[in-house]
PDB file of C-alpha atoms in Angstrom:
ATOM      1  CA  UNK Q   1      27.755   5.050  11.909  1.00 56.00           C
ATOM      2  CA  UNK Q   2      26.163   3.463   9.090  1.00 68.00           C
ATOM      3  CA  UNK Q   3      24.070   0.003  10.640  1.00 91.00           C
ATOM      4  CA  UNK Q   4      25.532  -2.151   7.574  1.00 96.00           C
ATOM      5  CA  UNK Q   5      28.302  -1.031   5.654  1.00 95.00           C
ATOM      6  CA  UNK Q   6      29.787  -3.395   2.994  1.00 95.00           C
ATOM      7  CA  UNK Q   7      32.615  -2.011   0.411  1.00 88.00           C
ATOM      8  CA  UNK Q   8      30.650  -1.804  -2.751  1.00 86.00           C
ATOM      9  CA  UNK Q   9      33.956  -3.026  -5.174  1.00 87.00           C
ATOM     10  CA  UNK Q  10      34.076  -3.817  -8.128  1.00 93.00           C
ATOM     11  CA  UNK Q  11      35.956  -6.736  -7.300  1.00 95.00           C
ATOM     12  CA  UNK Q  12      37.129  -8.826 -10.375  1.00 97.00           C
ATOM     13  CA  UNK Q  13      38.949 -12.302  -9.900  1.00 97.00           C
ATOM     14  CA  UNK Q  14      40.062 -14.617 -12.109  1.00 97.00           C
ATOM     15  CA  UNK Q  15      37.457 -18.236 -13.155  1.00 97.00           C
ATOM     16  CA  UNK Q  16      38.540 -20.742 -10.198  1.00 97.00           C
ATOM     17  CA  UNK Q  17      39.407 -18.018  -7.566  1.00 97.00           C
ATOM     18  CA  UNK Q  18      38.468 -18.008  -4.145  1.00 97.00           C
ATOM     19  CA  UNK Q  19      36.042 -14.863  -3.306  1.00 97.00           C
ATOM     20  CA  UNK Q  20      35.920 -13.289   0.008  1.00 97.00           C
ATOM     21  CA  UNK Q  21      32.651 -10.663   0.644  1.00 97.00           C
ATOM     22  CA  UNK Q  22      32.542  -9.114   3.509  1.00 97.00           C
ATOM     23  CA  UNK Q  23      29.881  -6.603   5.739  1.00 97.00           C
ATOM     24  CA  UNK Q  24      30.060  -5.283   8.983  1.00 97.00           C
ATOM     25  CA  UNK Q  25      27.296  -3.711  11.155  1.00 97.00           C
ATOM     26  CA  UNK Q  26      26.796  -2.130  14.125  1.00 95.00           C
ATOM     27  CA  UNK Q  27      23.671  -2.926  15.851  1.00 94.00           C
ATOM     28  CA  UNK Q  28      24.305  -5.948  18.266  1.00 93.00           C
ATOM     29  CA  UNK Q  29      20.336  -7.212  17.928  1.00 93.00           C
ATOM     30  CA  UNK Q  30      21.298  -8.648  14.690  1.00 94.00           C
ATOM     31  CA  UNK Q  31      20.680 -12.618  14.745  1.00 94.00           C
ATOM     32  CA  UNK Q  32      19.598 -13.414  11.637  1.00 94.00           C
ATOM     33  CA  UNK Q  33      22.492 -12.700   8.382  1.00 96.00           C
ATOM     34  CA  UNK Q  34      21.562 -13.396   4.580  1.00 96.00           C
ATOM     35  CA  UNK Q  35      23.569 -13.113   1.883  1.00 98.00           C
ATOM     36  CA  UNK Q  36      21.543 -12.428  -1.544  1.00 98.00           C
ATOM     37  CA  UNK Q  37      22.651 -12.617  -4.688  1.00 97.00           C
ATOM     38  CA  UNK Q  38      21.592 -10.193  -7.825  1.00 94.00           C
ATOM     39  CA  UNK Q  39      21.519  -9.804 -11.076  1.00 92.00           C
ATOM     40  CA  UNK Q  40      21.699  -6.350 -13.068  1.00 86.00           C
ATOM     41  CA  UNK Q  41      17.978  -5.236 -12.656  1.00 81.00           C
ATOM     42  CA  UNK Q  42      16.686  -8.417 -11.145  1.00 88.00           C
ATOM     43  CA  UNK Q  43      15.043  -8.990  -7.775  1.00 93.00           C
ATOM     44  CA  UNK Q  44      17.751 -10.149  -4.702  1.00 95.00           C
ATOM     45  CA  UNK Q  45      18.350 -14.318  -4.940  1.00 96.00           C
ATOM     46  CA  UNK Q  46      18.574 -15.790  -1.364  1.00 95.00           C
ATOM     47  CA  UNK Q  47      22.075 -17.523  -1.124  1.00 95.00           C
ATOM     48  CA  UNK Q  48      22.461 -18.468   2.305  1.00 93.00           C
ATOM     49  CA  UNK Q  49      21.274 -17.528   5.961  1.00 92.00           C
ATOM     50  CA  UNK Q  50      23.098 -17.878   9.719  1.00 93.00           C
ATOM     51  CA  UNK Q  51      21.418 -17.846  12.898  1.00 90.00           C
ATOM     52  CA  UNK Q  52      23.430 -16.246  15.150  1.00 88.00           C
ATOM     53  CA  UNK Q  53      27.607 -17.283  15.172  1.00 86.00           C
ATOM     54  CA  UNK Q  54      29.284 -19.888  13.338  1.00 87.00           C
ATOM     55  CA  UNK Q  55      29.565 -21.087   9.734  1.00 92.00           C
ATOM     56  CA  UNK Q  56      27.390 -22.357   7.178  1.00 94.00           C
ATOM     57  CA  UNK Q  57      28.484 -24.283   3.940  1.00 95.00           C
ATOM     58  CA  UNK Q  58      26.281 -24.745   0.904  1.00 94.00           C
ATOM     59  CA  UNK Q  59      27.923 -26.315  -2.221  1.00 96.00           C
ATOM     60  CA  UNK Q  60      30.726 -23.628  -3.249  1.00 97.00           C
ATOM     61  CA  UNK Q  61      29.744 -21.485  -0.448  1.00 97.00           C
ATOM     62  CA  UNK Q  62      30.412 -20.611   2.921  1.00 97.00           C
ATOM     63  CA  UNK Q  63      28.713 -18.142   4.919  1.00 97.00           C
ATOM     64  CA  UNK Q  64      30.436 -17.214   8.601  1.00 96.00           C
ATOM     65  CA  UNK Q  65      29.494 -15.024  10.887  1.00 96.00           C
ATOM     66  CA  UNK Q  66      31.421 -13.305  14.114  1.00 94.00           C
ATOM     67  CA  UNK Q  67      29.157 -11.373  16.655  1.00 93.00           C
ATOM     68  CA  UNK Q  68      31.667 -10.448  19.005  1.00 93.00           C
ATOM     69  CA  UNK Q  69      33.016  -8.369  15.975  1.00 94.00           C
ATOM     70  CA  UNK Q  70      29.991  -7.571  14.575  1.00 95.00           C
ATOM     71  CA  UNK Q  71      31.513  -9.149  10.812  1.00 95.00           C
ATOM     72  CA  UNK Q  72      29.816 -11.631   8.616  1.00 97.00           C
ATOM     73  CA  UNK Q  73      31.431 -13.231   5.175  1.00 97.00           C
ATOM     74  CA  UNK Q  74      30.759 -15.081   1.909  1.00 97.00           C
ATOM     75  CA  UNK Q  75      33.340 -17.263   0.850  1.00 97.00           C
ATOM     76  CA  UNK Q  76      32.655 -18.274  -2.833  1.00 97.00           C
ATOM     77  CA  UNK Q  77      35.490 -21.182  -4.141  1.00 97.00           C
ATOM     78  CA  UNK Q  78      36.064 -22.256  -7.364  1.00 98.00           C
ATOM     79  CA  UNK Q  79      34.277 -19.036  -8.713  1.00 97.00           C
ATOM     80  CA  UNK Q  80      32.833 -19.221 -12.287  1.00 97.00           C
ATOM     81  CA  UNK Q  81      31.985 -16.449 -14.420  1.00 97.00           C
ATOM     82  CA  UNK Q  82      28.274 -17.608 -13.863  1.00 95.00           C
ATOM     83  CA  UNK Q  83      28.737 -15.865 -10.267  1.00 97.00           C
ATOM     84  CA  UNK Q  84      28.967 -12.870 -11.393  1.00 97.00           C
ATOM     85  CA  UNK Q  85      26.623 -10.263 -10.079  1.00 97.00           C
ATOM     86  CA  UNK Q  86      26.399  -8.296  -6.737  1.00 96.00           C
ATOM     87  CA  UNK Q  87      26.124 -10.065  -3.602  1.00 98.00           C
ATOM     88  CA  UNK Q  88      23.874  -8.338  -0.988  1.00 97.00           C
ATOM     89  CA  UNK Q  89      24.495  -9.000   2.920  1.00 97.00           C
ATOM     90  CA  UNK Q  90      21.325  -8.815   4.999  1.00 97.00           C
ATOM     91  CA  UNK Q  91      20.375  -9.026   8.670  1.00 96.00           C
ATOM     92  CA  UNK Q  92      17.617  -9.017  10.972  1.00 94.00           C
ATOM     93  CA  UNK Q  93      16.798  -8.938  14.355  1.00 92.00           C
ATOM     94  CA  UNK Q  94      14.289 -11.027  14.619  1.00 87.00           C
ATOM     95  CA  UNK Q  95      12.884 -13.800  12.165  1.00 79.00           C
ATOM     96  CA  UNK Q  96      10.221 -11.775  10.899  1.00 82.00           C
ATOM     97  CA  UNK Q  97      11.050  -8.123  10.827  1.00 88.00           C
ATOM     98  CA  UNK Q  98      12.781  -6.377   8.233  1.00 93.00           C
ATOM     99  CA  UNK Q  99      16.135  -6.776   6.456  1.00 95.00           C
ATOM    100  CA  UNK Q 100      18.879  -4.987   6.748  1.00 96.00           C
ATOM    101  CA  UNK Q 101      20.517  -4.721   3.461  1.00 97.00           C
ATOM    102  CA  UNK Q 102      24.466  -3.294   2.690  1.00 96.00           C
ATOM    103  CA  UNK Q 103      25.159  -2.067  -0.475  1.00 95.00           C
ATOM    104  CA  UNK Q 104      25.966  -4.697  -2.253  1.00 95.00           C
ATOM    105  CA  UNK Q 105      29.560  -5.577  -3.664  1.00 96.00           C
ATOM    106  CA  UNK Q 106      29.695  -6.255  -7.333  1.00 96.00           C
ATOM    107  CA  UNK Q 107      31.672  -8.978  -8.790  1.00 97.00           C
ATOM    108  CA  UNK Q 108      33.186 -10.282 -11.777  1.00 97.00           C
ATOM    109  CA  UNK Q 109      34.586 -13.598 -12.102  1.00 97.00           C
ATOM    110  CA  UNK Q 110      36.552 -13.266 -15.597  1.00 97.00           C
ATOM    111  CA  UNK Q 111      37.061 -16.385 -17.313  1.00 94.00           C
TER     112      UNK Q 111
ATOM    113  CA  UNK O   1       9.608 -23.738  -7.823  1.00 78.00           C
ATOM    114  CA  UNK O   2       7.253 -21.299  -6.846  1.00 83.00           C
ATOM    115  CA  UNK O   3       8.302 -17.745  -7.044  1.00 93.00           C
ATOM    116  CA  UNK O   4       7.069 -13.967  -6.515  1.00 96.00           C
ATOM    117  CA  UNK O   5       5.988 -12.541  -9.104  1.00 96.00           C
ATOM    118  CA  UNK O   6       5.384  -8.798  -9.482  1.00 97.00           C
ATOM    119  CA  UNK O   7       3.277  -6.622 -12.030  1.00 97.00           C
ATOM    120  CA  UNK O   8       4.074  -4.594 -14.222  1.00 97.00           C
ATOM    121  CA  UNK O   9       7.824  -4.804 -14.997  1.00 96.00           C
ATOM    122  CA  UNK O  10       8.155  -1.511 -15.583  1.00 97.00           C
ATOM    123  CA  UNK O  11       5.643   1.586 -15.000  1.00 97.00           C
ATOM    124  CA  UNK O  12       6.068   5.030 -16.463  1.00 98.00           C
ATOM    125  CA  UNK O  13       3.408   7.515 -14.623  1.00 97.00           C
ATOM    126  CA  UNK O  14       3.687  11.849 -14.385  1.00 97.00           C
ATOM    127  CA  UNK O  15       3.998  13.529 -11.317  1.00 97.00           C
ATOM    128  CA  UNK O  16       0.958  13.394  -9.236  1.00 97.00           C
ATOM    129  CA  UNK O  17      -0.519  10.441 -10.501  1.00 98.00           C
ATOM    130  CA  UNK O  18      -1.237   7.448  -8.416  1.00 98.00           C
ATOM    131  CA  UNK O  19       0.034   4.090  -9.084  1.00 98.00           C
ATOM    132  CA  UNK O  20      -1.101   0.517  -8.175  1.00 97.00           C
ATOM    133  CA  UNK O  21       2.211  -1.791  -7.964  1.00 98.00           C
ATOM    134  CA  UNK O  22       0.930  -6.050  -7.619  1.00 97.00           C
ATOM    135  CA  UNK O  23       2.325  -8.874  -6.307  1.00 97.00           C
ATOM    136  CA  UNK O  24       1.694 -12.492  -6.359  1.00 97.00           C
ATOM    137  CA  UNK O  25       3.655 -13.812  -2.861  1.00 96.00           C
ATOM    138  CA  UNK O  26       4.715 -17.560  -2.530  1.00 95.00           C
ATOM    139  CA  UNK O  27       0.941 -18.954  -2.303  1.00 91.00           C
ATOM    140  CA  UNK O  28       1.436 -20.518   1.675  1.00 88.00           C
ATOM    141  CA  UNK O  29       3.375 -17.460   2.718  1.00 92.00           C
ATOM    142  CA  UNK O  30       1.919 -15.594   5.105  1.00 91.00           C
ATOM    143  CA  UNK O  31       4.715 -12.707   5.745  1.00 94.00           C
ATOM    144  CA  UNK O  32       4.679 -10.578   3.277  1.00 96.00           C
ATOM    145  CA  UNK O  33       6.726  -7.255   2.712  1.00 97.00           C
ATOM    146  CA  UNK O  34       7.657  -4.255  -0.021  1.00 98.00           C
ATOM    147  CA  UNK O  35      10.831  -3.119  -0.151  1.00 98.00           C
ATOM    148  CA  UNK O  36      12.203  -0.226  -2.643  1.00 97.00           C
ATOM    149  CA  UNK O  37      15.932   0.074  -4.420  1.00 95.00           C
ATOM    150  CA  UNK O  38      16.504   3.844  -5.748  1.00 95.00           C
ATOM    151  CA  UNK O  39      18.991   3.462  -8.557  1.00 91.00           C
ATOM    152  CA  UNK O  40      22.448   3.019  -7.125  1.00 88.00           C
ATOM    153  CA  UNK O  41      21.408   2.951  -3.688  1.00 92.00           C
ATOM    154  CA  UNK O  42      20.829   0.156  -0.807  1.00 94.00           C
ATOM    155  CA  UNK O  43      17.619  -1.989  -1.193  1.00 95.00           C
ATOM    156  CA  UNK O  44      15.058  -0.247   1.418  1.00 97.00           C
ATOM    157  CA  UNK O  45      12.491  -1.401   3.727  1.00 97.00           C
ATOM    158  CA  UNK O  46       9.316   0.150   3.155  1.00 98.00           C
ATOM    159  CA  UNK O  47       6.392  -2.337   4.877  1.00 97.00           C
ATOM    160  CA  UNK O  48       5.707  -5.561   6.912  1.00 96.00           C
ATOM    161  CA  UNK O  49       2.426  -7.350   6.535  1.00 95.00           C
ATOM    162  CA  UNK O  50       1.063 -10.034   8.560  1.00 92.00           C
ATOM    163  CA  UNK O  51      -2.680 -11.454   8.982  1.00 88.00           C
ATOM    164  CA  UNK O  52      -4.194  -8.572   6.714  1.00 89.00           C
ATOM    165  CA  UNK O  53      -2.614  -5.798   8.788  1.00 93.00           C
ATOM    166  CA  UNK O  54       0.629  -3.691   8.635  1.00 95.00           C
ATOM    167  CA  UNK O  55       3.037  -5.282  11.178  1.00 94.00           C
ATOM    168  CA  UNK O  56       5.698  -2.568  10.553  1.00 95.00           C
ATOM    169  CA  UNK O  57       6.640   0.250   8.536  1.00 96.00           C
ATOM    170  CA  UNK O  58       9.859   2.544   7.691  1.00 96.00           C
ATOM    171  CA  UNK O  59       9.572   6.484   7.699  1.00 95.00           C
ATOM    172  CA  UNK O  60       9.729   6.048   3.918  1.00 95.00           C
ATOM    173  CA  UNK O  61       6.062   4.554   4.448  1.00 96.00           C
ATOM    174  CA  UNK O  62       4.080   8.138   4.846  1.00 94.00           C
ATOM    175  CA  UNK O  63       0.458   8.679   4.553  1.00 95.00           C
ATOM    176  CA  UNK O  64       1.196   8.699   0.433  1.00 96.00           C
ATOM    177  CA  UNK O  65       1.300   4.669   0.663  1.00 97.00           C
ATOM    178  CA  UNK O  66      -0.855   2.126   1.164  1.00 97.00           C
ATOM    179  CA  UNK O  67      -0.722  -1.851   1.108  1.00 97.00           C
ATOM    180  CA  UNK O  68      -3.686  -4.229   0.628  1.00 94.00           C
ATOM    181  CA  UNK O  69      -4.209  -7.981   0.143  1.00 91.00           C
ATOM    182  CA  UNK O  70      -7.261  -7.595  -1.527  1.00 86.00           C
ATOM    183  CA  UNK O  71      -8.169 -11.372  -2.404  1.00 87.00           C
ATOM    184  CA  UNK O  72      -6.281 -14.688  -1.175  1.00 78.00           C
ATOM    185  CA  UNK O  73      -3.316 -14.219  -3.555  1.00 87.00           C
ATOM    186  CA  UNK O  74      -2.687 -10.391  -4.682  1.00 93.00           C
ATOM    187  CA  UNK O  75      -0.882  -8.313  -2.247  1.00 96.00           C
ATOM    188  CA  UNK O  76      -0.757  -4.302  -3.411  1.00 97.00           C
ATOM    189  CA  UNK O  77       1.073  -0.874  -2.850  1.00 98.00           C
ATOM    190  CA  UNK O  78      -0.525   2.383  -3.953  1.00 98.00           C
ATOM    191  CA  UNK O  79       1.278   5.544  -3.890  1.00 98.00           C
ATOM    192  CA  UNK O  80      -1.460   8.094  -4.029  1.00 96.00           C
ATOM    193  CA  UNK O  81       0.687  10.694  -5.353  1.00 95.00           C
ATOM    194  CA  UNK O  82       3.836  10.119  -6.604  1.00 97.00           C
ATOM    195  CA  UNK O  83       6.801  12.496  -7.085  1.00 96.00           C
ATOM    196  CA  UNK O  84       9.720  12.084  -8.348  1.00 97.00           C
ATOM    197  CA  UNK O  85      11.734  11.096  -5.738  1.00 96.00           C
ATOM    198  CA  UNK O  86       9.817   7.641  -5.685  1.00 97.00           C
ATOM    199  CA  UNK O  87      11.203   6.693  -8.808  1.00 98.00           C
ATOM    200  CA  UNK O  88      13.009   3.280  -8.172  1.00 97.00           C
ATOM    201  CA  UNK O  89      12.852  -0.781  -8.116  1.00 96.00           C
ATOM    202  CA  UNK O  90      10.095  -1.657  -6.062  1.00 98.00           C
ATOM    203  CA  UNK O  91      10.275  -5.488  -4.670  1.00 98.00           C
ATOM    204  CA  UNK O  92       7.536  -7.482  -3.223  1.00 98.00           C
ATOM    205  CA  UNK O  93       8.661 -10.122  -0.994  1.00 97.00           C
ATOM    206  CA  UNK O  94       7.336 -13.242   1.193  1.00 96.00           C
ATOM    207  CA  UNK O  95       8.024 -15.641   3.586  1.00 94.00           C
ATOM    208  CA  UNK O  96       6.791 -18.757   5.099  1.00 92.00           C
ATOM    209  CA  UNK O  97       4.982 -18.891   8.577  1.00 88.00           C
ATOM    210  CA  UNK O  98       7.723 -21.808   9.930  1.00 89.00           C
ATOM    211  CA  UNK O  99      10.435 -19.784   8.285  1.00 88.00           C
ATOM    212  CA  UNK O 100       9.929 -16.230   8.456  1.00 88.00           C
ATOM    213  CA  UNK O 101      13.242 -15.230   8.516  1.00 89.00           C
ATOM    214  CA  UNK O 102      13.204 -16.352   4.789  1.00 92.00           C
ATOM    215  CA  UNK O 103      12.432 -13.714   2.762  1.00 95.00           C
ATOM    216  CA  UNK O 104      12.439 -14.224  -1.176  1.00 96.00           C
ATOM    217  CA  UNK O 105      12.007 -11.596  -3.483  1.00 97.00           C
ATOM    218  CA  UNK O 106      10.279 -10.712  -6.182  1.00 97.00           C
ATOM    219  CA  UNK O 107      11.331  -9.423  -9.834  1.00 96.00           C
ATOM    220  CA  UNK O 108      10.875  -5.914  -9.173  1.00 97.00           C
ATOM    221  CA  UNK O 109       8.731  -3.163 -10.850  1.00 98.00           C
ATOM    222  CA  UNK O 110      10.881  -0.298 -11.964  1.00 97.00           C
ATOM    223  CA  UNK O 111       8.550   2.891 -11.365  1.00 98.00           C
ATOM    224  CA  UNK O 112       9.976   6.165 -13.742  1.00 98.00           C
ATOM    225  CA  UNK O 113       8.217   9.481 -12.224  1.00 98.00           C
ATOM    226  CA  UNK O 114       8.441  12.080 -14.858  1.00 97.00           C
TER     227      UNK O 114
END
């Protein structure tokens, strides 16, 4: 079993949708979940990080996270074509010790 | 805001030849890390570095890589060697001593092995 797995899309919405990303892993030492954003050929943007369970809220975004099933999301609302690009989930044991990554789902947000 | 920055965008080297791949971390950073993206693939730990020695490194990290902080502000991978399997995006990253969990990233250097 792959430790992060996240579907890699496409996934194209319509300008104002709501946007649901999603990654699940598999090794329960995880505490730490990112979400990064990127752009074709560009380094990974940090969005938004959890400790541990619960949700996070940022502007248009919302990160959650669910340790007893090992699942962590990115809500985007009111999506604009601007947030197009592939979103990245990352995790970590530990506060310094190295990512995680998924593969990244691309999206399009079509005006 | 400060930012990574990473030299050279883009590096074209033959088979065999070794290549020098910079980065300028966030200056009060004192995590820093290199991380590698083959084309199509997952982005890749390769290296952890922490008070000018390697905190931890992947099995991608063999003897054909090294990492240096050579002055206060430059922070270096060699590959001694390359091949063409190490074509791919190469990303430099920090993060802050309070925050470590914090990585940012870097631009990226795309490395071509012909």
């Amino acid at each position: 079993q792959k430790e992060v797995e996240q579907d890699p899309g496409p996934l194209s919405v319509p300008e104002g949708a709501i946007v649901s990303l999603n990654c699940t892993y598999s090794n329960s030492a995880f505490q730490y979940f990112m979400w990064y954003r990127q752009y074709s050929r560009k380094g990974p943007e940090l969005l938004m990080y959890t400790y541990s369970s619960g949700n996070k809220e940022d502007g248009r975004f919302t990160a959650q996270v669910d340790k007893s099933s090992k699942y962590i999301s990115l809500f985007i609302r009111d999506s604009q074509p601007s947030d197009s690009a592939t979103y990245l989930c990352a995790m970590s044991a530990y506060g310094n010790t190295p990512l995680v990554f998924g593969k990244g789902t691309r999206l399009s947000v079509i005006a | 805001e400060p930012e990574v920055t990473q030299t050279p965008s883009h590096q074209v080297t033959q088979m065999g030849q070794e290549v020098i791949l910079r980065c300028v971390p966030i200056s009060n950073h004192l995590y820093f890390y290199w991380y590698r993206q083959i084309l199509g693939q997952k982005v890749e730990f390769l290296v952890s570095f922490y008070n000018n020695e390697i905190s931890e490194k992947s099995e991608i990290f063999d003897d054909q890589f090294s990492v240096e902080r050579p002055d206060g502000s430059n922070f270096t991978l060699k590959i001694r060697s390359t091949k063409l399997e190490d074509s791919a995006m190469y990303f430099c990253a920090s993060s802050p001593t309070d925050r470590a969990y914090e990585q940012y990233f870097g631009p990226g250097t795309r490395l071509t092995v012909t």
